XYZ file of C-alpha atoms in Angstrom:
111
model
C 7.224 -5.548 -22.689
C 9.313 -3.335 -20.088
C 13.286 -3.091 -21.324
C 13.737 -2.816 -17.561
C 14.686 -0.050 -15.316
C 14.948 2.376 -17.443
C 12.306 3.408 -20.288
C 12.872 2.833 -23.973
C 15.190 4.656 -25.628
C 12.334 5.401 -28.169
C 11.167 7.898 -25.632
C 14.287 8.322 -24.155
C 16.393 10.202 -26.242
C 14.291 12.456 -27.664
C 13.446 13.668 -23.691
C 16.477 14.324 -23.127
C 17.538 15.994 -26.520
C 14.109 17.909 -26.094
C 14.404 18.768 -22.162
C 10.856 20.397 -21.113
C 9.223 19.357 -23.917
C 9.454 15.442 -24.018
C 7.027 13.429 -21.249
C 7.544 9.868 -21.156
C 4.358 7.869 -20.175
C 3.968 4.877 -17.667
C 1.301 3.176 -16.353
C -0.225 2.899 -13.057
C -2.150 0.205 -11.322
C -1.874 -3.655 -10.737
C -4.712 -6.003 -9.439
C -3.748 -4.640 -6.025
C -3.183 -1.072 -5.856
C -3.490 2.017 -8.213
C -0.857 3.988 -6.800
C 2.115 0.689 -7.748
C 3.875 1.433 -11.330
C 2.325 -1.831 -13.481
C 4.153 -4.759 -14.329
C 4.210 -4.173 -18.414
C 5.483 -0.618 -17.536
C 8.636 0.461 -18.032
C 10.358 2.277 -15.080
C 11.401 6.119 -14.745
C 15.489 4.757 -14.332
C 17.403 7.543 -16.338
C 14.451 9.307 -17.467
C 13.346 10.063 -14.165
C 13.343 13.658 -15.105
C 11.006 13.044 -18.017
C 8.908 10.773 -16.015
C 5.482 10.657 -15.908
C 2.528 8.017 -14.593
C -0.912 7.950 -15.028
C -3.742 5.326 -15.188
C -2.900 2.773 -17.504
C -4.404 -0.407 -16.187
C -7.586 -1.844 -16.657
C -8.841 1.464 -18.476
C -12.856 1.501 -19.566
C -12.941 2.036 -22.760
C -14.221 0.863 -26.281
C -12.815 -1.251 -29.007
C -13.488 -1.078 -32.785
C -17.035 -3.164 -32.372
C -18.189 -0.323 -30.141
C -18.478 -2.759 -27.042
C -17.674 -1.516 -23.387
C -13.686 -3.004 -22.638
C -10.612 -2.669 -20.137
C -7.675 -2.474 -21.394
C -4.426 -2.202 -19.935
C -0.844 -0.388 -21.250
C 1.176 3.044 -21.189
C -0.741 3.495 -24.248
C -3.789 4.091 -22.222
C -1.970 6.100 -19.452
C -0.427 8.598 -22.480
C -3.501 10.707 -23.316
C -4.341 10.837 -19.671
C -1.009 12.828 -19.398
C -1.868 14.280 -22.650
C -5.458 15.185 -21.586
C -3.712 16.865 -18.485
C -0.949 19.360 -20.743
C -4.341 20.396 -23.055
C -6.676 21.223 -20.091
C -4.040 23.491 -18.793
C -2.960 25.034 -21.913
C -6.989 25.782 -22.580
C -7.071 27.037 -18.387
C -3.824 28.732 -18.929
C -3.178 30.204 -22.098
C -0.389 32.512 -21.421
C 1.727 29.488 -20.142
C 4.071 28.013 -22.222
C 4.484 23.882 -22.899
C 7.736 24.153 -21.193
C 6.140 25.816 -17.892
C 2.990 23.405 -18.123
C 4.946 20.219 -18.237
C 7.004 21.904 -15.274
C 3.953 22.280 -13.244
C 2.908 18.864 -14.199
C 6.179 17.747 -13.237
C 6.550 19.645 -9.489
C 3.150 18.796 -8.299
C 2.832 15.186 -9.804
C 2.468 12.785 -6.878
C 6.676 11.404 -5.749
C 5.124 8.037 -5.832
C-alpha cells in the first residue's frame, strides 16, 4: 500500500545513508498507460534522488504451480532495475556500482 508521496522509509534511509549505492524501486503502468507511476506505487517525494521506475504492472510471469500469470507490484519492477545494474556491470566491467547506478540515473526517462 503506498505511504504516500514519498517512498517508505524502509528504502528510504538506507538511500540516503548509502548515496550511489541505494535504488529505490517503483512501478510503472496502470490499465491506461505504461509510462503513469501505478496506483500501489509509492512516489519518488524525498527520494527523488534514489528514484527509480520500471515495469511493475501486470508482469508475465509464473507462480509456484508453474502456470503462465500477471502480476502486479514494485516487487516485480525491482529486478527489472536489478536486471539493468547486472547487464551493465557484465557490459562494463571496469565501471563501478556507484558510476552504473549514475548512468542509470542520468539517462533514465524524467517521466
Amino acid at each position: 500500500t503506498p505511504e504516500g508521496v514519498n517512498p517508505n522509509p524502509f528504502a528510504l534511509v538506507p538511500a540516503q545513508s548509502f548515496p550511489g549505492q541505494v535504488i529505490i524501486a517503483g512501478s510503472l503502468g496502470t490499465s491506461l498507460d505504461s509510462n503513469t507511476i501505478s496506483s500501489f506505487s509509492n512516489r519518488a517525494g524525498t527520494g527523488a534522488n534514489y528514484f527509480l521506475t520500471a515495469l511493475g504492472y501486470r508482469v508475465r510471469t509464473i507462480n509456484h504451480l508453474g502456470q503462465d500469470v500477471l502480476y502486479s507490484g514494485t516487487s516485480l519492477a525491482a529486478p527489472v532495475i536489478s536486471g539493468a545494474v547486472a547487464l551493465m556491470a557484465q557490459a562494463f566491467p571496469n565501471l563501478t556500482r556507484r558510476q552504473i547506478i549514475e548512468i542509470l540515473f542520468r539517462t533514465a526517462d524524467d517521466l
